[in-house]
Each structure stands twice: as C-alpha cells, then as structure tokens.
Tab-separated table of C-alpha atoms in Angstrom:
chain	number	residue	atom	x	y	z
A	10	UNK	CA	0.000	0.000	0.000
A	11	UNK	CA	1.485	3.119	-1.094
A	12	UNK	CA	2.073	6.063	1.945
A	13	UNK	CA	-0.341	8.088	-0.332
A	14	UNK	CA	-3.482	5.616	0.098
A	15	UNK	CA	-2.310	5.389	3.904
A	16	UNK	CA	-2.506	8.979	4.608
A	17	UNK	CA	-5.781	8.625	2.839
A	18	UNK	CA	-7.239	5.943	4.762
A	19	UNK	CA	-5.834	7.900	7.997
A	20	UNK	CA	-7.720	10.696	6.746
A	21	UNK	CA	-10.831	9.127	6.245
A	22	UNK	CA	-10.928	6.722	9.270
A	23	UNK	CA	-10.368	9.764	11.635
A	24	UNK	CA	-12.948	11.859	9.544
A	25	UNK	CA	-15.567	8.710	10.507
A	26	UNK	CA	-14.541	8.472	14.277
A	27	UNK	CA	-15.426	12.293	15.004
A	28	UNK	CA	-18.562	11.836	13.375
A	29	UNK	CA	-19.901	8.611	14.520
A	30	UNK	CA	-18.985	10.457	18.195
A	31	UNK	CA	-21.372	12.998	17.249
A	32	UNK	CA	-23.906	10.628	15.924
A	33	UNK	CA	-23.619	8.455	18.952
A	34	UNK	CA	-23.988	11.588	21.165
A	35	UNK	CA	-26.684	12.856	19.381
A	36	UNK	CA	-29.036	9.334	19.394
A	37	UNK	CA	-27.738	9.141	22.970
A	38	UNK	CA	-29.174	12.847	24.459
A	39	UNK	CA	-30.896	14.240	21.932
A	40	UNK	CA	-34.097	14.441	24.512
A	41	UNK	CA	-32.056	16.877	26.629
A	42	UNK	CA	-30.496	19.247	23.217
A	43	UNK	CA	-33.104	21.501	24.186
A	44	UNK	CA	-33.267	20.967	27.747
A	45	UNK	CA	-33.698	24.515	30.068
A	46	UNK	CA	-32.999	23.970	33.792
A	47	UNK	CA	-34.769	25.936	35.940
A	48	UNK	CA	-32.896	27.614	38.973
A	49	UNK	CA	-32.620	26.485	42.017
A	50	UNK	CA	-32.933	30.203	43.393
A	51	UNK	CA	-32.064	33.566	42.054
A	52	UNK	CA	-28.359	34.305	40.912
A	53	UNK	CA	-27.424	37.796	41.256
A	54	UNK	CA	-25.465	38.775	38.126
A	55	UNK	CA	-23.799	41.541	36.569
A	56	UNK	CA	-23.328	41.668	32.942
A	57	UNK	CA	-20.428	43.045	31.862
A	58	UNK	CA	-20.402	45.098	27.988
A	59	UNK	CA	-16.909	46.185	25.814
A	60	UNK	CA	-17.330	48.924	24.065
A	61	UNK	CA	-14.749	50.199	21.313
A	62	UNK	CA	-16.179	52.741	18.546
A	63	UNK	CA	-19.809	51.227	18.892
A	64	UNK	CA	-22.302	54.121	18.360
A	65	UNK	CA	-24.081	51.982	15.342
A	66	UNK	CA	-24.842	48.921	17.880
A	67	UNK	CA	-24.638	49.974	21.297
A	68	UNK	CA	-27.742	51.338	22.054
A	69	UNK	CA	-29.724	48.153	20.913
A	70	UNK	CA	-27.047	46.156	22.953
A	71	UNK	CA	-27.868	47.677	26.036
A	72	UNK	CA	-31.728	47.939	25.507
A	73	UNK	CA	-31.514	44.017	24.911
A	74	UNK	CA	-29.555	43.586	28.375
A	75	UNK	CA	-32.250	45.982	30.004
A	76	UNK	CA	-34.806	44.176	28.658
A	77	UNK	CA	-33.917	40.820	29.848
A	78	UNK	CA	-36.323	38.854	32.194
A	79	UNK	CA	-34.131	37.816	34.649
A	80	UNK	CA	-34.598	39.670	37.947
A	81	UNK	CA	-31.635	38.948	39.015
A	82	UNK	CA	-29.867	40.706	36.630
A	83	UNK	CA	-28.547	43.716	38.812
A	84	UNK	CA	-26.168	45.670	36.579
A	85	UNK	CA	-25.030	46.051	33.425
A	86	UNK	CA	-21.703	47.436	33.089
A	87	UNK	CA	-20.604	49.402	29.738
A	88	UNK	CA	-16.849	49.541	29.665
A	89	UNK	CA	-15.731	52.028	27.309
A	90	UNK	CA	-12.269	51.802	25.535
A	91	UNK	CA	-11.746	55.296	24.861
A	92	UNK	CA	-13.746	55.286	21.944
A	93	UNK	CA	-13.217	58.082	19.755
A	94	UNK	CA	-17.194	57.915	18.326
A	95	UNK	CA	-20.414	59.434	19.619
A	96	UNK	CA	-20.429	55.512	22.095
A	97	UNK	CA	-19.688	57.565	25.180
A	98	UNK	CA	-22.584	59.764	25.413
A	99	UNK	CA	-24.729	57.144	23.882
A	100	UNK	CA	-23.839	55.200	26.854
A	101	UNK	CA	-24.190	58.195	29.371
A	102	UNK	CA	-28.049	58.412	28.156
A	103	UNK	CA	-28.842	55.146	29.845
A	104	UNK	CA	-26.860	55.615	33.271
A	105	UNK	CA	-29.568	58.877	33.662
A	106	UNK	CA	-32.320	56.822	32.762
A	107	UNK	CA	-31.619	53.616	34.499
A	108	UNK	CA	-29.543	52.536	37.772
A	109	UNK	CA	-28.733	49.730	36.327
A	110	UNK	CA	-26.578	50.841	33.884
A	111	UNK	CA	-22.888	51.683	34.530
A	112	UNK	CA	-20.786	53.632	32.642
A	113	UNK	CA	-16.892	53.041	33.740
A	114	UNK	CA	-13.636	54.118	31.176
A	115	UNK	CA	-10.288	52.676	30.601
A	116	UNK	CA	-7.586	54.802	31.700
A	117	UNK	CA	-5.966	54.265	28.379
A	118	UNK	CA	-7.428	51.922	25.132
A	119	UNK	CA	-6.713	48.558	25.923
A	120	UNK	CA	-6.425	47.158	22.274
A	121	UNK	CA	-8.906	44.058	22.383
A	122	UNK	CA	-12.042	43.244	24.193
A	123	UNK	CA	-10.040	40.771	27.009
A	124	UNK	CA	-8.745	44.041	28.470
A	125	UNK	CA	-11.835	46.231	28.620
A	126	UNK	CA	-13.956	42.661	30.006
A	127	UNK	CA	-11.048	42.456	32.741
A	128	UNK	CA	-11.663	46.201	33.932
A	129	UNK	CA	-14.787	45.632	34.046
A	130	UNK	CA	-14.440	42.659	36.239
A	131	UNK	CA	-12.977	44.797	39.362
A	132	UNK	CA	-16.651	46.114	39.646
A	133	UNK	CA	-18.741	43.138	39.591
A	134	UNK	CA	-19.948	41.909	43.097
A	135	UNK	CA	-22.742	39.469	42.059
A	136	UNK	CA	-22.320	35.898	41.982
A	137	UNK	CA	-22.588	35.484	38.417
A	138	UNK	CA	-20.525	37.957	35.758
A	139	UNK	CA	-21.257	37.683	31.851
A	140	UNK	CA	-20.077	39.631	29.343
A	141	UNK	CA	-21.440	40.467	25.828
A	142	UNK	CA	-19.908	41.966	22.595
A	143	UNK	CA	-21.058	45.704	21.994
A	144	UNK	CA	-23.043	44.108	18.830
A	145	UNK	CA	-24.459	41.534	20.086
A	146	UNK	CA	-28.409	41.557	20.797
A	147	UNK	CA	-29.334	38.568	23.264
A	148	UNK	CA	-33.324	37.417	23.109
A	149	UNK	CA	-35.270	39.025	25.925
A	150	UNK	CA	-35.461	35.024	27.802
A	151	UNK	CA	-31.797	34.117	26.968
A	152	UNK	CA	-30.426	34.832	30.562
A	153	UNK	CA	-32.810	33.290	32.351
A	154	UNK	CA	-32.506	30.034	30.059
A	155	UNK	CA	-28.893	30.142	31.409
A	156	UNK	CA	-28.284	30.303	35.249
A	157	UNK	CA	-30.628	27.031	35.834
A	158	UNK	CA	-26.765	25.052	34.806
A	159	UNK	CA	-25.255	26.879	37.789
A	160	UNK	CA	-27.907	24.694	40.114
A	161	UNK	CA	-24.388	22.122	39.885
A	162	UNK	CA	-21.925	23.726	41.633
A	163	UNK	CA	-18.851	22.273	39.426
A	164	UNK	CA	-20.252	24.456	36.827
A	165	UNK	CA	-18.020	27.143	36.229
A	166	UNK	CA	-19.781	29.071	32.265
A	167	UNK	CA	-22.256	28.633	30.661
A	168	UNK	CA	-22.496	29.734	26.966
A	169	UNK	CA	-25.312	30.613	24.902
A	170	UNK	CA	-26.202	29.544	21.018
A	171	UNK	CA	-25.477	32.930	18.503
A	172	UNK	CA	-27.114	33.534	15.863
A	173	UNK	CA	-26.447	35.932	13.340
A	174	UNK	CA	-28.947	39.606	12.284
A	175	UNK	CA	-28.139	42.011	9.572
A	176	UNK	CA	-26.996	42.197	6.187
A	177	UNK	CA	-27.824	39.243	3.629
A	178	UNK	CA	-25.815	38.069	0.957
A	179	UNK	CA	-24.078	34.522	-0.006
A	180	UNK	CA	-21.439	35.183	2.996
A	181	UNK	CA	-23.876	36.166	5.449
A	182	UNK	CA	-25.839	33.556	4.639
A	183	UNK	CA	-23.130	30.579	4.666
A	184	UNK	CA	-22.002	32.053	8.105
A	185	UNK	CA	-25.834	32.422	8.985
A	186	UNK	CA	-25.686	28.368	8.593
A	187	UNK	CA	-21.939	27.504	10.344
A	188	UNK	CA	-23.258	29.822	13.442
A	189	UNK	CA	-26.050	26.988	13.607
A	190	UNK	CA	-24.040	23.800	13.025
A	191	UNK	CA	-21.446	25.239	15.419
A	192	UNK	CA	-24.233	25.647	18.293
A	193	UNK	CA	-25.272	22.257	17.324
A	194	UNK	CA	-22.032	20.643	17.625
A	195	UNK	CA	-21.024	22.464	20.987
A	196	UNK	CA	-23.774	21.220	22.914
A	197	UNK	CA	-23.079	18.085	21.580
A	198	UNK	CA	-19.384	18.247	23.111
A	199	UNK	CA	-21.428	19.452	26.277
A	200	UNK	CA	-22.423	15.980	26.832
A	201	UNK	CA	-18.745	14.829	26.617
A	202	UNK	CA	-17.649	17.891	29.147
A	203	UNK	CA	-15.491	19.106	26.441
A	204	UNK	CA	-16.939	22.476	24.910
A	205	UNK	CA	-13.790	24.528	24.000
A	206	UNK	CA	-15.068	27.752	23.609
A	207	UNK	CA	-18.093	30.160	25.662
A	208	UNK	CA	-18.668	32.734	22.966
A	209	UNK	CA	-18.025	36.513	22.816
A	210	UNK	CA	-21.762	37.859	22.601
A	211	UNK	CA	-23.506	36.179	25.914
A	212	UNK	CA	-21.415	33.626	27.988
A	213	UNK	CA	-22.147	33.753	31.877
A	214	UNK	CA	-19.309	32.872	34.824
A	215	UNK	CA	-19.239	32.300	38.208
A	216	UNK	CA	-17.285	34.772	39.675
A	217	UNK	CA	-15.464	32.519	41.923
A	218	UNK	CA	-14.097	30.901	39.075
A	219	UNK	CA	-13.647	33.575	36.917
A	220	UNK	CA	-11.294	34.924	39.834
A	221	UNK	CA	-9.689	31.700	39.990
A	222	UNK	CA	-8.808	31.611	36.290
A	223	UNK	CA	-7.431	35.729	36.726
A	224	UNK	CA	-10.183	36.485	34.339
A	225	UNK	CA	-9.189	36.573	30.446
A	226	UNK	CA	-5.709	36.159	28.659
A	227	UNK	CA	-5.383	40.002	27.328
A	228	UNK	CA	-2.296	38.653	25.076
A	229	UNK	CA	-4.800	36.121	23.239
A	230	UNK	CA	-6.703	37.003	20.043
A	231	UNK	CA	-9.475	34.437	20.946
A	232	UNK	CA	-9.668	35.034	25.278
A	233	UNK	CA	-12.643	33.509	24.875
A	234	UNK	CA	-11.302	29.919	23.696
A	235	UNK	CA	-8.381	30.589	26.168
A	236	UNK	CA	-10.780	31.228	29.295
A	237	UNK	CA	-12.969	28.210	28.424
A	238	UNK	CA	-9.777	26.032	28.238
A	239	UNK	CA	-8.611	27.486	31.537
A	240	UNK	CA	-12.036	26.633	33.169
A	241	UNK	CA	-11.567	23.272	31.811
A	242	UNK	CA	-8.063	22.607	33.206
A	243	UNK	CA	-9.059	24.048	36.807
A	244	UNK	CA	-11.780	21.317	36.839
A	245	UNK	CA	-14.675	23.012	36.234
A	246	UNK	CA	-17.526	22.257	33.910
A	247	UNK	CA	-18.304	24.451	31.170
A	248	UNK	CA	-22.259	23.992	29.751
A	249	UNK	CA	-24.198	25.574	26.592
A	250	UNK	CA	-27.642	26.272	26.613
A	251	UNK	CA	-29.312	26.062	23.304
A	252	UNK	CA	-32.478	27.572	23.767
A	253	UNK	CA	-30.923	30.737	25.126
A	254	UNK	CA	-29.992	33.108	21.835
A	255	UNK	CA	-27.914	36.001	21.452
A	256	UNK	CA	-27.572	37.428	17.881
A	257	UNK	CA	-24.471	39.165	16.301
A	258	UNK	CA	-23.596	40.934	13.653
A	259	UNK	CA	-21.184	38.617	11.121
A	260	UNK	CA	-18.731	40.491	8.710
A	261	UNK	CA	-20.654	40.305	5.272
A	262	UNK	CA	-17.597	41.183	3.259
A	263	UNK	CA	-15.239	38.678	2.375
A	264	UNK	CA	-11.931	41.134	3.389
A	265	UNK	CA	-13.201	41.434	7.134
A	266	UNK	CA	-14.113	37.915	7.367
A	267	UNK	CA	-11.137	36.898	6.754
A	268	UNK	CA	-9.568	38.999	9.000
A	269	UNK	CA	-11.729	37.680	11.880
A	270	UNK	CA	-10.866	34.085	10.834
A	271	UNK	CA	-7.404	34.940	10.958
A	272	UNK	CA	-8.023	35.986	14.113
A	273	UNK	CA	-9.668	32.999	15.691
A	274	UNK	CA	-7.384	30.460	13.839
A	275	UNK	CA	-4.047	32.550	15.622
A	276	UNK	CA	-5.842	32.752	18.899
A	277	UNK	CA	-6.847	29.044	18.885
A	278	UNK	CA	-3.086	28.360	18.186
A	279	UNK	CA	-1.986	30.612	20.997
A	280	UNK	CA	-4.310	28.670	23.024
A	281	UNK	CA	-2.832	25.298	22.015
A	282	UNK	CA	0.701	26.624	22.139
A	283	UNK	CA	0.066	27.390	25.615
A	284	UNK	CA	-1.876	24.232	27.197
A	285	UNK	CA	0.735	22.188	24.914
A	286	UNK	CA	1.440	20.158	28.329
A	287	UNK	CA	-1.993	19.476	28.696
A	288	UNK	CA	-1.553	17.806	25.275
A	289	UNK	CA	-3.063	13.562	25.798
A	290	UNK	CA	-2.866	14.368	29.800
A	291	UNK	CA	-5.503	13.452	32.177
A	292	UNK	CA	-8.966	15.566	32.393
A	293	UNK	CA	-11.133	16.348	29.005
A	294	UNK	CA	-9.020	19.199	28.006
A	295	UNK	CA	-5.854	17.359	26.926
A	296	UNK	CA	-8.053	13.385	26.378
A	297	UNK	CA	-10.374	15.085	24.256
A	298	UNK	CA	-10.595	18.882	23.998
A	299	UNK	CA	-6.779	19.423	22.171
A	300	UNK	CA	-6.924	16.636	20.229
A	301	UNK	CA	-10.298	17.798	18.676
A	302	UNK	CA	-9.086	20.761	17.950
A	303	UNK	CA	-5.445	19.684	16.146
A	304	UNK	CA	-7.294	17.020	14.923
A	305	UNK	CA	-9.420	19.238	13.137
A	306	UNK	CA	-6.865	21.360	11.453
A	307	UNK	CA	-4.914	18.075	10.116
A	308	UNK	CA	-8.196	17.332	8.882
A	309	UNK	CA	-8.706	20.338	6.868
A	310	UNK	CA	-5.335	20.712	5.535
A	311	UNK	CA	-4.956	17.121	4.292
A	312	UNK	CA	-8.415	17.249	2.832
A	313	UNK	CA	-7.446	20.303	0.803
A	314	UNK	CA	-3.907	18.133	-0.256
A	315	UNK	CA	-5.777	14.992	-1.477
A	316	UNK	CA	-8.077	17.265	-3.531
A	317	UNK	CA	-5.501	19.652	-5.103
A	318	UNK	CA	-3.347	16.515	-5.691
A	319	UNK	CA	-5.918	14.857	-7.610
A	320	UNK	CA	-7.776	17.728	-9.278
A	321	UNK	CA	-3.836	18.509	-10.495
A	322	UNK	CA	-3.349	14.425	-11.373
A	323	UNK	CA	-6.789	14.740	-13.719
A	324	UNK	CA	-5.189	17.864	-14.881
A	325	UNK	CA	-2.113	16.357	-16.191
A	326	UNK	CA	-3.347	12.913	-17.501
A	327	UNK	CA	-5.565	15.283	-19.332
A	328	UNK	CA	-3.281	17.499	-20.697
A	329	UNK	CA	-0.724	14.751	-21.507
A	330	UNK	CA	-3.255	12.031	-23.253
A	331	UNK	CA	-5.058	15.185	-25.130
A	332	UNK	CA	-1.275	16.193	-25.952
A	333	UNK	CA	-0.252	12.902	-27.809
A	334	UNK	CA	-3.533	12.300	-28.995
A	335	UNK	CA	-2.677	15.397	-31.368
A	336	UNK	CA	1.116	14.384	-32.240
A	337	UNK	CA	-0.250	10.975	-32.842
A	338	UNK	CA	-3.307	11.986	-35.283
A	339	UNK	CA	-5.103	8.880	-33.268
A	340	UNK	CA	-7.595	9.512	-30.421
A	341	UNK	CA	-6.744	8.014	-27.458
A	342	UNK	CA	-8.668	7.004	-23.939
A	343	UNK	CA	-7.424	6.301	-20.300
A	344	UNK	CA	-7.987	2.717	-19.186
A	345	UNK	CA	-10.095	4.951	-16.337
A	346	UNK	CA	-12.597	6.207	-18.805
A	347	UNK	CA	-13.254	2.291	-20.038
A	348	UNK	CA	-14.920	1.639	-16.397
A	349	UNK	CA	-17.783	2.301	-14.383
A	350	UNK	CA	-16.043	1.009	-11.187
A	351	UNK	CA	-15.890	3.657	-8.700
A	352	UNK	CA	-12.615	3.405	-6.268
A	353	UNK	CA	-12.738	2.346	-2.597
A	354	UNK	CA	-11.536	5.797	-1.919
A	355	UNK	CA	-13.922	7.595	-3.989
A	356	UNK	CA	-16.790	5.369	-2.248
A	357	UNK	CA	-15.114	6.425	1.068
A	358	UNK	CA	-15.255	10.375	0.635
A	359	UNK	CA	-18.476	10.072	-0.988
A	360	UNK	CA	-19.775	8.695	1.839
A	361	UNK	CA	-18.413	11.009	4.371
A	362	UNK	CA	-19.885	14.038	2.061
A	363	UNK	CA	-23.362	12.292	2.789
A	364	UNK	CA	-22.825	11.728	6.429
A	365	UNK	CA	-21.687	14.998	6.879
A	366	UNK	CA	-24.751	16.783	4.662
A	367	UNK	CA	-27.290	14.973	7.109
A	368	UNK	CA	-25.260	15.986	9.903
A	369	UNK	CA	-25.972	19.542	9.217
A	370	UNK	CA	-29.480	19.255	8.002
A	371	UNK	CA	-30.227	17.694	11.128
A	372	UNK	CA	-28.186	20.754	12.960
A	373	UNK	CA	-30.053	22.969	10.966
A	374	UNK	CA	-33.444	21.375	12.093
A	375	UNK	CA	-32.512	21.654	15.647
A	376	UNK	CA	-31.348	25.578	15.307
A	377	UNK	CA	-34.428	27.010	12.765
A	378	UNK	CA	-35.939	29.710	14.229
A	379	UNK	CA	-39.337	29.868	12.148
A	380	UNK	CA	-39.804	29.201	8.422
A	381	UNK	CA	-38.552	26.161	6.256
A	382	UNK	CA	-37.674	22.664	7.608
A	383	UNK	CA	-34.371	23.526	7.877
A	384	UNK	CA	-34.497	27.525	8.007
A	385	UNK	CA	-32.455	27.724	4.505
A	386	UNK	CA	-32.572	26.889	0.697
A	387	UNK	CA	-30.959	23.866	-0.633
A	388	UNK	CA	-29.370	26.098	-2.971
A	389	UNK	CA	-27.486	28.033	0.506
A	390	UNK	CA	-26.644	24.243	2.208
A	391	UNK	CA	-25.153	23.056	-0.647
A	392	UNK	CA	-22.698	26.438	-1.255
A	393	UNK	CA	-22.008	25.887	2.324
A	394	UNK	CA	-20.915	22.308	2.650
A	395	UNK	CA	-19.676	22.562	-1.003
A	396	UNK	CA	-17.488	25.770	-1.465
A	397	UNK	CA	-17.896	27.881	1.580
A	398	UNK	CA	-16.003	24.901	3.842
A	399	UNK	CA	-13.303	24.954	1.311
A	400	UNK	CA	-12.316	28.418	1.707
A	401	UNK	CA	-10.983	26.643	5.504
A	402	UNK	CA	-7.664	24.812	4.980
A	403	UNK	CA	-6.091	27.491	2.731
A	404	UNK	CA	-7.070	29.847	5.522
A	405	UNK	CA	-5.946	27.797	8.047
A	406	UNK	CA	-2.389	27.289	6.601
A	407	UNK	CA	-2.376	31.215	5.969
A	408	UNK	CA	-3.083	30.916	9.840
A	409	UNK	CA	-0.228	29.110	10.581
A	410	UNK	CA	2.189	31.131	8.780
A	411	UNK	CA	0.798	34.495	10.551
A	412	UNK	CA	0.903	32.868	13.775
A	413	UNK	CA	4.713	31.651	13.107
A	414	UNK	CA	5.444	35.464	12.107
A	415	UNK	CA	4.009	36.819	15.442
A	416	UNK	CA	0.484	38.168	14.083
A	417	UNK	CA	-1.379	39.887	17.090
A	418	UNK	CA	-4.082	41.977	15.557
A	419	UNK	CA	-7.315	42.457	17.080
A	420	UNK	CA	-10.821	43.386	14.813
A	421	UNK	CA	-12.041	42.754	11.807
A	422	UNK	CA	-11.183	46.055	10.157
C-alpha cells in the first residue's frame, strides 16, 4: 500500500470516528439538546459590555440587556475603551435613565475586548458575571434560560447559542448556517464535558471561578477559547444552553471575514501553544478537547492536499493524453474512462460528504428559528458544505504562517 493511500485511509478513518462520536452523542441525548434547567434560586449577576467605537450597535445592545427577564440581573456594566465615536454619550443616556446601567472608562485603550472585560471585572460583586460583545443583541429570555446550569456547583460558564442579524448576501448567509451547526455541535461536546469555547456575545461565569482563572488572557486574540480552556483545566464544567440566543452581527464582506478568521485560527493556536502540556494528559481538556481541535486542522489541511493533488493528477493525464492524442493523429482514452467502477476511496469520501450533509441538516433542524424545515434553501446548504467549507484549509495554513510570524491583531477592520 502506497504512503499516499495510507494517509488517505488515515484521513478518512479519523474523519468517521469524530462523526460517529457525534452521531452516537446525538441518538444518545438528543431528549435533553433543548433541555432549560430551571434555577434552584435567584443568581445575582452583573453583565459586563466592551465597548470600542460602537455608536451603530450599542444602544440596541444595552436595551436588549435591560430588557432581559431575569430579575436577578442587577447591573449592566458598559466599559468604554476610549472610543473616539459618539459611544460615550450614547452610553451616558442610559446611566440617567436607568440605575442599572454603569458607565466606567479605561484609563488608556486597551487594544482588544479581554482588556476592557477584565476592567470591568474589578466592579462586579454578584455571583454570576457575563459579558457580551457591543453588537451583540441577546433574546429578551436568553439569561434566564442560562443560570438554571449553575444549580451544579462544578459548573463554572455557561455559553449561549449565537445567531447571526443584519446584512444578507451569499457570505452572510453561509455564516448564517456555520453559526447553527457550530451551536449544534457544541452542545453536543457538552455531553462529553469538552466544549472549547463560551462565545463573545452572551457567555455567563461564576465569579469565583472567573477569579480563579485571573479572568481573560489580554495577550490572546481568541480570550474567549483561552478562558474556556482554563475553566476546563481548573476542573470546572463548562455547559451551553441552546435555547438561550444572542444574535451578532457577522462580517458580510469577504476582506473582514477573513480577517476575523485569521483571528480565531491565531488565537486558537496561541491557546494550544500554551496548554501544549496538557496535550493527551488526564482531564477532558488534553483526552479530548486538544486533540479535537489539532485534529481538526490536520483534517482540513490534508483534505485540501488529497483534492488539489488529484484535481492537479486529472489535470495532467488530461493534458498529456489530449497532448499525444494530437502528435499521434489517433484519439486516445485512459484505461479509467473504459470503467464504471468507482474506487474504494472515492466510495469512502463520498460517503463522508453524505454523512456529513445529514449531519448539518439535522443541525439545521434543531437551530431554525421559524420558516422552512431547515431555516435555509438547498441552494445556501449546498454552497455551504460545497465551497464555503473549502475556503478553511487554505485559511488555516495562511493561519499558521501568521501565527509563526508573530500576528497579534485584534478586529475585523
């Protein structure tokens, strides 16, 4: 067997283990996807909001938080950056109409969102502290879907599911789809104790823990992966709770989404860089959590070698047969166009296509909002699993070679 067909087979066998994991996980819980606990008492909390530059979104940000359910919700802090925008008197509107609402300043701009979440930290008091992105818009319920996880005291976050608002086009609407199948596939890992990441626009901590962890890693493009991971290696559980929705505002041109991808591909390997001794070491976090994760980008990149290699092998025989066909005056055919046998191979990564389109139809099912069976056209799933997923592994080996020059930019700008 040729090391070609090996790496192939490797590929494919560990392509088939993740997803029978989330197969089995999903036949084995799927009564409890949707599951909201109800708390055992109230939680006071304090929500905690960055703001950089955010005079577009911050107003229906904070309205959103003030119009939450929860009556334990007690105050909701608006950190501001020193934004150079109208955001500060924007904010300063709401802190004379409502004592809930704090406005505090950075003595100098931090440069990313871990900073301005950690100085808003020093004045939280509650039990609970969350934070949410300054465009982010969480559902009026989403809170109170939340603190009923916190009834177990070895439960350190909880995360909500995001969904994206705004501006429609073919991006927007393949990211409006891998928002969903993400969701679905955290609270899968949920079940396994191994969600790696409590997202940017409504994630909730216990403060103890929080304080335990020294808040977020300001030197990490992604704090929020880093936190989760921290959390994870202190022993404490992390939990998502679908039902409970926040909505944010995706980039919906292709230059700024890649910048944010950048972003979370160098964070996540700042993150792995630094729990490397974690790395196939007891707990979830180096068992399951880090090998998920690397697992994933070997995944990607050999995906996109085996189908450059043979889109460039078809190519070739192409070019070469068509070549002598015309020096020869004689047309000529491939032994492969003679059969209708499909390879092994082929029948392998066929398969996997198929497995993996009726994983996310079903994650679609379980994340619609109202409409369609699945919330989307055919016509969107298929440019998402078909050519929106292969803009990944080129990205992610761009990634690589930022993170190996030192790229620490923050934003999508």
């Amino acid at each position: 067997m040729d090391p070609l067909t090996v790496l192939y087979l490797t590929y494919t066998f560990i392509s088939f283990y993740f997803l029978m994991i989330y197969i089995l996980v999903y036949a084995q819980n799927k009564s409890e996807i949707m599951e909201v606990i109800e708390p055992d008492k109230e939680r006071s909390l304090s929500i905690i909001i960055p703001c950089f530059n955010a005079e577009e979104n911050i107003r229906k940000t904070i309205q959103a938080q003030l119009d939450s359910d929860y009556p334990g919700l007690k105050k909701i802090i608006v950190v501001d950056d020193c934004s150079t925008d109208n955001s500060a008197s924007i904010i300063k509107k709401f802190t004379k109409r409502y004592k809930q609402v704090l406005y505090v300043k950075t003595p100098k701009n931090t440069g990313n969102a871990a900073g301005a979440k950690n100085y808003g930290s020093k004045f939280v008091k509650t039990e609970l502290i969350g934070f949410s992105d300054d465009d982010s818009i969480p559902q009026k319920t989403a809170i109170s879907k939340m603190v009923g996880f916190f009834n177990d005291a070895k439960v350190g976050a909880v995360t909500s599911r995001v969904l994206i608002t705004g501006k429609k086009n073919f991006l927007t609407e393949s990211q409006a789809i891998e928002y969903k199948i993400i969701a679905f596939t955290r609270k899968l890992l949920g079940f396994l104790e191994s969600i790696y990441v409590t997202n940017g626009p409504l994630s909730i901590y216990r403060k103890t823990a929080f304080d335990e962890v020294n808040g977020f890693d300001e030197k990490n493009l992604t704090e929020d992966i880093e936190i989760t991971w921290h959390f994870v290696a202190k022993g404490w559980k992390v939990q998502m709770a679908i039902p409970a929705i926040a909505y944010t505002h995706p980039p919906s041109k292709v230059k700024a989404w890649f910048k944010q991808r950048i972003r979370w591909n160098v964070g996540g390997l700042q993150t792995v860089a630094k729990y490397r001794k974690q790395f196939l070491n007891t707990g979830m976090l180096g068992l399951f959590i880090m090998p998920f994760f690397i697992f994933s980008w070997f995944l990607g990149i050999t995906g996109l070698f085996f189908l450059s290699y043979r889109f460039s092998q078809y190519l070739i025989m192409k070019y070469l047969v068509t070549k002598y066909s015309i020096i020869a005056d004689v047309p000529l055919i491939t032994a492969k166009e003679l059969t209708l046998n499909p390879s092994i191979l082929f029948f392998f990564g066929m398969l996997l296509f198929a497995l993996g389109l009726i994983y996310t139809v079903v994650g679609l099912v379980y994340s619609k909002e109202e409409g369609r069976f699945t919330g989307h056209k055919i016509r969107d799933i298929f440019i998402y699993s078909i050519f929106y997923l292969l803009m990944y592994p080129p990205l992610l080996i761009w990634s690589f070679y930022k993170y190996l020059r030192g790229y620490n930019k923050w934003g999508t700008k």
